[in-house]
Coordinates of C-alpha atoms in Angstrom, one line a residue:
M1 CA 59.8 53.9 33.3
R2 CA 61.7 56.5 35.3
P3 CA 62.8 59.9 33.6
T4 CA 66.5 59.0 34.2
D5 CA 66.0 55.7 32.4
K6 CA 64.3 57.4 29.5
L7 CA 67.2 59.9 29.3
L8 CA 69.7 57.0 29.4
R9 CA 67.9 55.2 26.7
V10 CA 67.8 58.2 24.4
V11 CA 71.4 59.0 24.9
T12 CA 72.6 55.4 24.6
G13 CA 70.4 54.8 21.7
S14 CA 72.0 57.7 19.9
R15 CA 75.4 56.2 20.8
W16 CA 76.6 59.6 22.3
L17 CA 78.1 58.0 25.3
P18 CA 80.9 55.4 25.4
G19 CA 80.9 52.4 27.7
S20 CA 78.6 49.5 28.0
T21 CA 77.7 49.2 31.7
R22 CA 74.8 50.9 33.4
V23 CA 77.1 52.7 36.0
T24 CA 79.3 54.1 33.2
R25 CA 76.3 55.4 31.3
V26 CA 74.8 57.1 34.5
V27 CA 78.0 58.9 35.3
S28 CA 78.4 60.2 31.8
V29 CA 74.8 61.5 31.6
T30 CA 75.2 63.4 34.9
A31 CA 78.4 65.0 33.7
L32 CA 76.7 66.0 30.5
F33 CA 73.7 67.5 32.4
F34 CA 75.9 69.8 34.6
A35 CA 77.9 70.9 31.6
V36 CA 74.7 72.0 29.8
C37 CA 73.7 74.0 33.0
A38 CA 77.1 75.7 33.1
V39 CA 76.9 76.8 29.5
G40 CA 73.4 78.2 30.2
A41 CA 74.6 80.2 33.2
A42 CA 77.5 81.7 31.3
A43 CA 75.1 82.7 28.5
V44 CA 72.8 84.5 31.1
A45 CA 75.5 86.3 33.2
P46 CA 76.6 89.7 31.6
L47 CA 80.3 90.4 31.1
A48 CA 81.9 93.3 33.1
P49 CA 83.1 96.2 30.9
D50 CA 86.7 96.5 30.1
A51 CA 88.4 99.2 32.3
S52 CA 90.3 100.5 29.3
D53 CA 87.1 101.4 27.5
L54 CA 85.9 103.7 30.3
P55 CA 85.9 107.4 29.6
V56 CA 88.7 109.4 31.3
K57 CA 88.3 113.2 32.1
K58 CA 91.1 115.3 33.4
I59 CA 90.1 118.4 35.6
T60 CA 92.6 121.1 36.4
Q61 CA 91.8 123.8 39.0
T62 CA 94.0 126.6 40.2
L63 CA 93.8 127.2 44.0
P64 CA 94.8 130.7 45.1
L65 CA 97.3 130.8 48.0
P66 CA 97.5 133.7 50.5
A67 CA 100.6 135.7 50.3
L68 CA 103.3 134.9 52.8
D69 CA 103.4 138.4 54.2
E70 CA 99.6 138.3 54.8
Q71 CA 100.1 135.1 56.8
I72 CA 102.8 136.6 58.9
A73 CA 100.7 139.8 59.5
A74 CA 97.7 137.6 60.6
L75 CA 99.9 135.7 63.1
E76 CA 101.2 139.0 64.5
A77 CA 97.7 140.4 64.8
S78 CA 96.4 137.3 66.7
E79 CA 96.8 137.4 70.5
Q80 CA 98.8 134.5 72.1
H81 CA 97.8 133.0 75.4
F82 CA 99.7 130.6 77.6
I83 CA 98.4 128.4 80.4
R84 CA 100.9 126.9 82.9
E85 CA 100.6 124.8 86.0
E86 CA 103.2 124.7 88.8
T87 CA 103.5 122.9 92.1
I88 CA 104.5 125.0 95.2
R89 CA 108.0 123.9 96.3
R90 CA 109.5 124.0 99.8
G91 CA 110.9 127.4 100.5
D92 CA 109.1 129.1 97.6
T93 CA 108.3 132.8 97.5
L94 CA 105.5 134.5 95.6
S95 CA 108.0 136.0 93.2
A96 CA 109.6 132.6 92.4
L97 CA 106.2 131.0 91.9
L98 CA 105.0 133.7 89.5
L99 CA 108.3 133.5 87.6
R100 CA 107.8 129.8 87.0
L101 CA 104.2 130.5 85.9
G102 CA 105.5 132.9 83.3
V103 CA 103.9 135.9 85.0
D104 CA 105.8 139.2 84.6
D105 CA 103.2 141.6 86.0
E106 CA 103.9 144.1 88.8
E107 CA 100.2 145.0 89.1
A108 CA 99.3 141.3 89.7
D109 CA 102.0 141.0 92.3
K110 CA 100.7 144.1 94.2
F111 CA 97.1 142.9 94.0
I112 CA 97.9 139.4 95.4
K113 CA 99.7 141.0 98.4
S114 CA 97.0 143.6 99.1
D115 CA 93.6 141.8 98.4
S116 CA 92.1 140.0 101.4
I117 CA 91.1 136.9 99.3
A118 CA 94.1 136.9 96.9
R119 CA 96.5 137.1 99.9
N120 CA 95.6 133.5 100.7
L121 CA 98.0 132.6 97.9
L122 CA 100.9 133.7 100.1
Q123 CA 100.4 130.7 102.4
L124 CA 102.4 128.8 99.7
R125 CA 101.7 125.3 101.0
T126 CA 104.1 122.8 99.6
D127 CA 102.8 120.4 96.8
K128 CA 99.7 122.5 96.1
A129 CA 99.1 123.1 92.4
V130 CA 98.6 126.7 91.0
R131 CA 97.4 127.4 87.5
A132 CA 97.7 130.7 85.6
R133 CA 97.1 132.1 82.1
T134 CA 99.2 134.9 80.7
N135 CA 99.5 136.8 77.4
E136 CA 102.6 136.9 75.3
E137 CA 103.8 139.9 77.4
G138 CA 103.6 137.9 80.6
E139 CA 100.6 139.8 81.9
L140 CA 98.4 137.8 84.2
E141 CA 94.9 137.0 82.8
W142 CA 93.7 134.6 85.5
L143 CA 95.1 132.5 88.3
Q144 CA 93.5 129.5 90.2
M145 CA 94.4 127.4 93.2
T146 CA 92.6 125.3 95.8
L147 CA 93.2 125.9 99.6
Q148 CA 92.5 123.6 102.5
D149 CA 92.6 125.1 106.0
G150 CA 92.6 122.0 108.2
N151 CA 91.0 118.6 107.4
D152 CA 87.7 119.5 109.2
K153 CA 87.1 122.6 107.0
P154 CA 85.7 122.8 103.5
A155 CA 88.2 123.2 100.6
R156 CA 88.1 126.6 98.8
N157 CA 88.8 127.6 95.2
I158 CA 90.6 130.9 94.9
E159 CA 90.5 132.6 91.5
I160 CA 92.0 135.9 90.4
N161 CA 90.7 137.3 87.1
R162 CA 91.4 140.5 85.1
D163 CA 88.2 142.2 84.1
A164 CA 87.4 144.1 80.8
N165 CA 88.8 147.3 82.3
G166 CA 92.1 145.6 83.2
H167 CA 91.4 145.5 86.9
F168 CA 91.9 142.4 89.0
V169 CA 89.1 140.7 91.0
A170 CA 89.5 137.8 93.4
T171 CA 86.7 135.3 94.2
E172 CA 86.4 132.4 96.6
V173 CA 83.9 129.5 96.4
N174 CA 83.7 126.1 98.1
A175 CA 85.4 123.5 96.0
K176 CA 83.5 120.4 94.6
L177 CA 85.6 117.5 95.4
E178 CA 85.7 113.9 94.2
R179 CA 85.6 111.4 97.0
R180 CA 87.8 108.2 96.7
V181 CA 88.4 105.3 99.0
E182 CA 92.1 104.5 99.4
M183 CA 93.8 101.3 100.7
A184 CA 97.3 101.2 102.1
S185 CA 99.6 98.9 104.0
G186 CA 102.8 99.5 106.1
N187 CA 105.4 97.7 108.2
I188 CA 107.0 99.0 111.3
R189 CA 110.8 99.3 111.1
S190 CA 111.4 102.1 113.6
S191 CA 108.2 104.1 114.3
L192 CA 104.6 104.4 113.1
F193 CA 105.1 107.8 111.3
A194 CA 108.2 106.5 109.6
A195 CA 106.2 103.6 108.3
T196 CA 103.3 105.8 107.1
D197 CA 105.6 108.1 105.4
E198 CA 107.2 105.1 103.6
A199 CA 103.6 104.0 102.6
N200 CA 102.8 107.5 101.4
I201 CA 100.1 107.9 104.0
S202 CA 99.4 111.4 105.3
D203 CA 99.9 112.5 108.9
P204 CA 96.2 113.1 109.5
V205 CA 95.5 109.4 108.6
A206 CA 98.4 108.2 110.8
S207 CA 97.0 110.2 113.7
Q208 CA 93.6 108.6 113.2
I209 CA 95.2 105.1 113.3
V210 CA 96.6 106.1 116.7
S211 CA 93.2 107.3 117.9
M212 CA 91.5 104.2 116.7
F213 CA 93.7 101.7 118.5
E214 CA 95.3 103.6 121.3
T215 CA 93.0 102.0 124.0
N216 CA 94.4 98.6 123.0
I217 CA 97.9 99.3 121.7
D218 CA 100.7 101.3 123.4
F219 CA 102.2 103.1 120.4
R220 CA 105.3 103.8 122.4
K221 CA 106.2 100.1 122.4
L222 CA 105.7 99.1 118.8
Q223 CA 108.0 96.3 117.7
R224 CA 109.9 95.9 114.5
G225 CA 107.8 93.7 112.2
D226 CA 104.4 95.0 113.4
Q227 CA 102.1 95.6 110.4
F228 CA 99.0 97.5 109.5
N229 CA 96.4 97.9 106.8
V230 CA 94.1 100.9 106.5
V231 CA 91.1 102.0 104.4
Y232 CA 90.5 105.8 104.3
E233 CA 88.8 108.6 102.4
S234 CA 90.6 111.0 100.1
F235 CA 89.2 114.0 98.2
W236 CA 90.5 115.2 94.8
Q237 CA 90.0 118.0 92.4
N238 CA 91.4 118.2 88.8
G239 CA 93.5 115.1 89.5
Q240 CA 95.1 116.8 92.6
L241 CA 94.8 115.4 96.2
V242 CA 93.1 118.1 98.3
K243 CA 92.7 116.4 101.6
T244 CA 92.3 113.1 103.3
G245 CA 89.2 112.2 105.3
R246 CA 88.1 109.7 107.9
V247 CA 89.8 106.3 108.4
L248 CA 87.0 103.8 107.4
A249 CA 88.7 100.7 108.7
G250 CA 92.0 99.6 110.1
E251 CA 93.9 96.5 111.0
F252 CA 97.0 96.5 113.2
T253 CA 99.2 93.6 114.2
N254 CA 101.2 94.4 117.3
A255 CA 103.4 91.8 119.1
G256 CA 101.7 89.0 117.1
K257 CA 98.2 90.0 118.0
T258 CA 95.9 91.5 115.4
Y259 CA 93.3 94.3 116.2
Q260 CA 90.6 95.3 113.7
S261 CA 88.3 98.3 113.6
V262 CA 85.7 99.7 111.3
W263 CA 83.9 103.1 111.5
F264 CA 80.1 102.9 111.9
D265 CA 77.5 105.7 112.2
E266 CA 75.0 104.1 114.5
A267 CA 71.4 105.3 114.4
G268 CA 71.0 108.5 116.6
G269 CA 74.7 108.4 117.7
P270 CA 77.9 110.3 116.8
G271 CA 79.5 107.3 115.3
G272 CA 82.6 105.4 116.4
Y273 CA 85.0 102.5 115.8
Y274 CA 83.9 99.0 116.4
T275 CA 85.5 95.5 116.1
F276 CA 84.2 93.4 113.3
D277 CA 81.7 91.7 115.6
G278 CA 80.1 94.9 116.7
K279 CA 81.9 95.6 120.0
S280 CA 83.0 99.2 120.6
L281 CA 86.8 99.9 120.6
K282 CA 86.3 102.9 122.8
K283 CA 87.5 102.2 126.4
A284 CA 86.3 104.3 129.3
F285 CA 89.8 105.9 129.6
L286 CA 92.8 106.5 127.3
K287 CA 96.1 104.8 128.3
S288 CA 97.8 108.1 128.0
P289 CA 96.6 111.7 128.0
L290 CA 99.5 112.6 125.6
K291 CA 100.3 111.4 122.2
F292 CA 103.8 109.8 121.6
T293 CA 105.6 110.5 124.8
R294 CA 107.6 108.6 127.3
I295 CA 107.0 107.8 131.0
S296 CA 109.7 109.6 133.0
S297 CA 108.4 108.4 136.4
G298 CA 106.0 105.6 137.2
F299 CA 103.5 104.8 139.9
S300 CA 106.0 103.7 142.7
M301 CA 108.2 104.8 145.6
R302 CA 111.0 107.2 144.4
M303 CA 113.4 109.8 145.6
H304 CA 111.5 113.1 145.3
P305 CA 113.5 115.3 142.9
I306 CA 113.0 118.4 145.0
L307 CA 112.4 117.3 148.6
G308 CA 115.2 114.7 148.4
V309 CA 113.3 112.1 150.4
W310 CA 111.7 108.7 149.5
K311 CA 108.1 109.2 148.8
A312 CA 105.3 107.4 147.1
H313 CA 104.7 108.7 143.6
Q314 CA 100.9 108.4 143.3
G315 CA 100.7 109.1 139.6
V316 CA 102.6 108.8 136.3
D317 CA 104.8 111.5 134.8
F318 CA 104.9 111.9 131.0
A319 CA 107.9 113.8 129.8
A320 CA 107.0 116.1 126.9
P321 CA 107.9 119.6 125.5
T322 CA 106.2 122.7 127.0
G323 CA 103.0 123.4 125.1
T324 CA 102.2 119.7 124.2
P325 CA 98.4 119.3 124.1
I326 CA 96.9 117.3 127.1
R327 CA 93.7 115.3 126.4
A328 CA 91.0 114.3 128.7
S329 CA 91.4 110.6 129.2
G330 CA 87.6 110.1 129.6
D331 CA 84.2 111.7 129.4
G332 CA 83.3 113.8 132.4
V333 CA 82.9 117.3 134.1
V334 CA 85.8 119.5 135.2
E335 CA 85.7 119.5 139.0
M336 CA 88.6 121.8 139.5
A337 CA 90.8 124.1 137.3
G338 CA 93.4 126.3 139.0
K339 CA 96.6 126.4 141.0
S340 CA 97.2 123.7 143.7
N341 CA 100.5 123.9 145.5
G342 CA 103.0 121.4 144.2
Y343 CA 100.7 120.4 141.4
G344 CA 101.0 123.9 139.9
N345 CA 98.2 124.4 137.3
L346 CA 95.9 121.5 138.0
I347 CA 92.7 120.1 136.4
V348 CA 90.6 117.4 138.0
I349 CA 87.9 115.7 136.0
K350 CA 85.0 113.8 137.7
H351 CA 83.9 110.8 135.6
W352 CA 80.9 108.5 136.2
G353 CA 80.7 106.4 139.4
A354 CA 83.8 106.6 141.6
Y355 CA 86.3 107.5 138.9
S356 CA 88.3 110.8 138.6
T357 CA 91.5 111.9 136.9
A358 CA 94.0 114.7 137.7
Y359 CA 96.4 116.6 135.4
G360 CA 99.2 118.7 136.9
H361 CA 102.1 121.1 136.1
M362 CA 100.2 122.5 133.1
S363 CA 101.6 125.6 131.4
A364 CA 98.1 126.8 130.5
F365 CA 94.5 125.6 130.4
A366 CA 92.7 125.2 127.0
P367 CA 90.2 127.9 126.1
G368 CA 86.8 127.4 127.7
I369 CA 88.1 124.9 130.4
H370 CA 86.8 125.9 133.9
K371 CA 84.9 124.3 136.7
G372 CA 81.7 122.7 135.4
T373 CA 82.8 122.3 131.8
H374 CA 81.7 119.1 130.2
V375 CA 84.5 117.3 128.3
S376 CA 84.6 114.3 126.0
Q377 CA 87.4 111.7 125.8
G378 CA 90.2 113.1 123.7
D379 CA 89.3 116.8 124.1
V380 CA 92.3 119.1 124.7
I381 CA 92.0 120.5 128.2
G382 CA 95.5 122.1 128.7
Y383 CA 99.2 122.1 127.7
V384 CA 102.3 120.6 129.2
G385 CA 104.4 122.9 131.5
S386 CA 106.6 122.9 134.6
T387 CA 104.4 124.9 137.1
G388 CA 104.5 123.8 140.8
W389 CA 107.1 121.4 142.0
A390 CA 108.7 120.3 138.7
T391 CA 112.2 120.2 137.6
G392 CA 111.3 120.2 133.9
P393 CA 108.3 120.2 131.5
H394 CA 106.1 117.1 132.0
L395 CA 102.6 116.0 132.8
H396 CA 101.7 114.5 136.2
Y397 CA 98.7 112.3 135.6
E398 CA 96.7 110.6 138.4
F399 CA 93.9 108.0 138.2
R400 CA 91.6 107.9 141.2
V401 CA 89.0 105.5 142.3
S402 CA 86.9 106.8 145.3
N403 CA 89.7 109.5 145.6
Q404 CA 92.4 106.8 146.1
P405 CA 95.2 106.9 143.5
K406 CA 95.6 103.8 141.3
D407 CA 98.2 103.0 138.7
P408 CA 96.6 104.1 135.4
M409 CA 99.0 101.8 133.4
S410 CA 97.6 98.6 135.1
I411 CA 94.0 99.3 136.1
V412 CA 91.4 97.4 134.1
V413 CA 88.6 99.7 132.9
P414 CA 85.3 98.7 131.2
D415 CA 84.5 98.9 127.5
A416 CA 81.8 101.1 126.0
P417 CA 78.5 99.3 125.2
P418 CA 78.2 97.3 122.0
L419 CA 75.9 98.1 119.1
A420 CA 72.2 97.8 119.4
G421 CA 70.6 94.8 117.6
N422 CA 68.7 97.0 115.0
D423 CA 72.0 98.4 113.8
M424 CA 73.6 95.0 113.2
P425 CA 72.3 94.3 109.6
R426 CA 73.8 97.5 108.2
F427 CA 76.9 97.1 110.3
R428 CA 77.5 93.6 109.0
A429 CA 77.3 94.8 105.4
I430 CA 79.9 97.5 106.0
A431 CA 82.2 95.1 107.9
A432 CA 81.9 92.5 105.1
D433 CA 83.0 95.2 102.5
M434 CA 86.0 96.1 104.7
T435 CA 86.9 92.5 105.3
H436 CA 87.0 92.0 101.4
R437 CA 89.3 95.1 101.1
F438 CA 91.7 93.7 103.8
N439 CA 91.7 90.4 101.9
L440 CA 92.8 92.2 98.8
M441 CA 95.7 93.7 100.7
R442 CA 96.6 90.2 102.0
P443 CA 96.8 88.0 98.9
E444 CA 97.8 84.9 100.9
R445 CA 94.6 85.1 103.1
F446 CA 92.5 85.9 100.0
A447 CA 93.7 82.7 98.4
E448 CA 93.0 80.7 101.5
T449 CA 89.5 82.1 101.6
M450 CA 88.8 81.2 98.0
K451 CA 90.1 77.7 98.6
L452 CA 87.7 77.2 101.6
A453 CA 84.8 78.7 99.6
S454 CA 85.4 76.2 96.8
R455 CA 84.9 73.1 99.0

């Protein structure tokens, strides 16, 4: 007989449970069993003490407070220091800047104007940050600022400190800058520089955009609606932009045609800009030896402005203010630099093969330019003037093949050689990264790329 049956028999035999069916008796016995267990658990578990029975102890302690006059005396005895930061404004003077920094210190003013290092502060370059600490009397304790003399030179931290004897000391060290990679886009409405200003792109970056694409795009003929994207370096310190660096990649759409370029340091070479398939963007010759100018006289027959007769004009005249830098349109060697009758101050550069170029009416030659000087494309060789037979400041530019003048605006010149095969794997990785960045600046193209990738 099973134990449950025995229990049922005992219970039913004792007539403790009502009901006559077996199911009724089983349910009743189970309920009785759990009730007994619950009573046992309650008997075992201890009861929590009543909170009202716990002992209560009150502690009273007197805390001494310093006298009010002692607190005031301590504050008066402590030396107060103030640190301020100001940005140099257009038209600022040293006195105005120091006043905003809370500096009221004639000795500091004299030191800044007389010390060879501290005097750099007098450059007062707009938008540069200057930090200073003073005491409550306005006496200068230290002053700090970062200077940048040209994009190709290292940034410097200038610091002026007052030593233990109360004398000022100025120090200068190279700044440690944080490099960032910036991305920006712009649309042409009037000019490139107006578009870069609107996109908050610095002039050095805008100039690099011109240098990067000038062998393919005539920047004097940009159209409304042309668009560009650019990726470039920037360098920061203490949250302040110190300078911009190299343009790493660019994309320019001109008259419906898009040009792309990426910077690459090829093995054993100086580095340069290439298309995204590895072809060099550098042409053998620039379209114009001057940046942002206009053609005042083309390669054609014309009435000579001085002689008053019809005569073939065997070059192109670029109107520009006196002193505008003139660039070598290609690599070569200076064949002639001096005066030459109607050309005035003239430079002739011999390039490879049968090519040569001539630059006339210069006001002056660049330092170091003379016969036999090796020049690279883009090097400044002289400055616009009106020497010789000229009615106003301009550059007369000639392009010659076997000493025969050709129209530089229409002649087809060869490209520089493409990248070597062993450079291509590293180049492709860089180009892929820049393509991704351009896609981020073109949401519609990025969405299309993701759609194709999901197929």
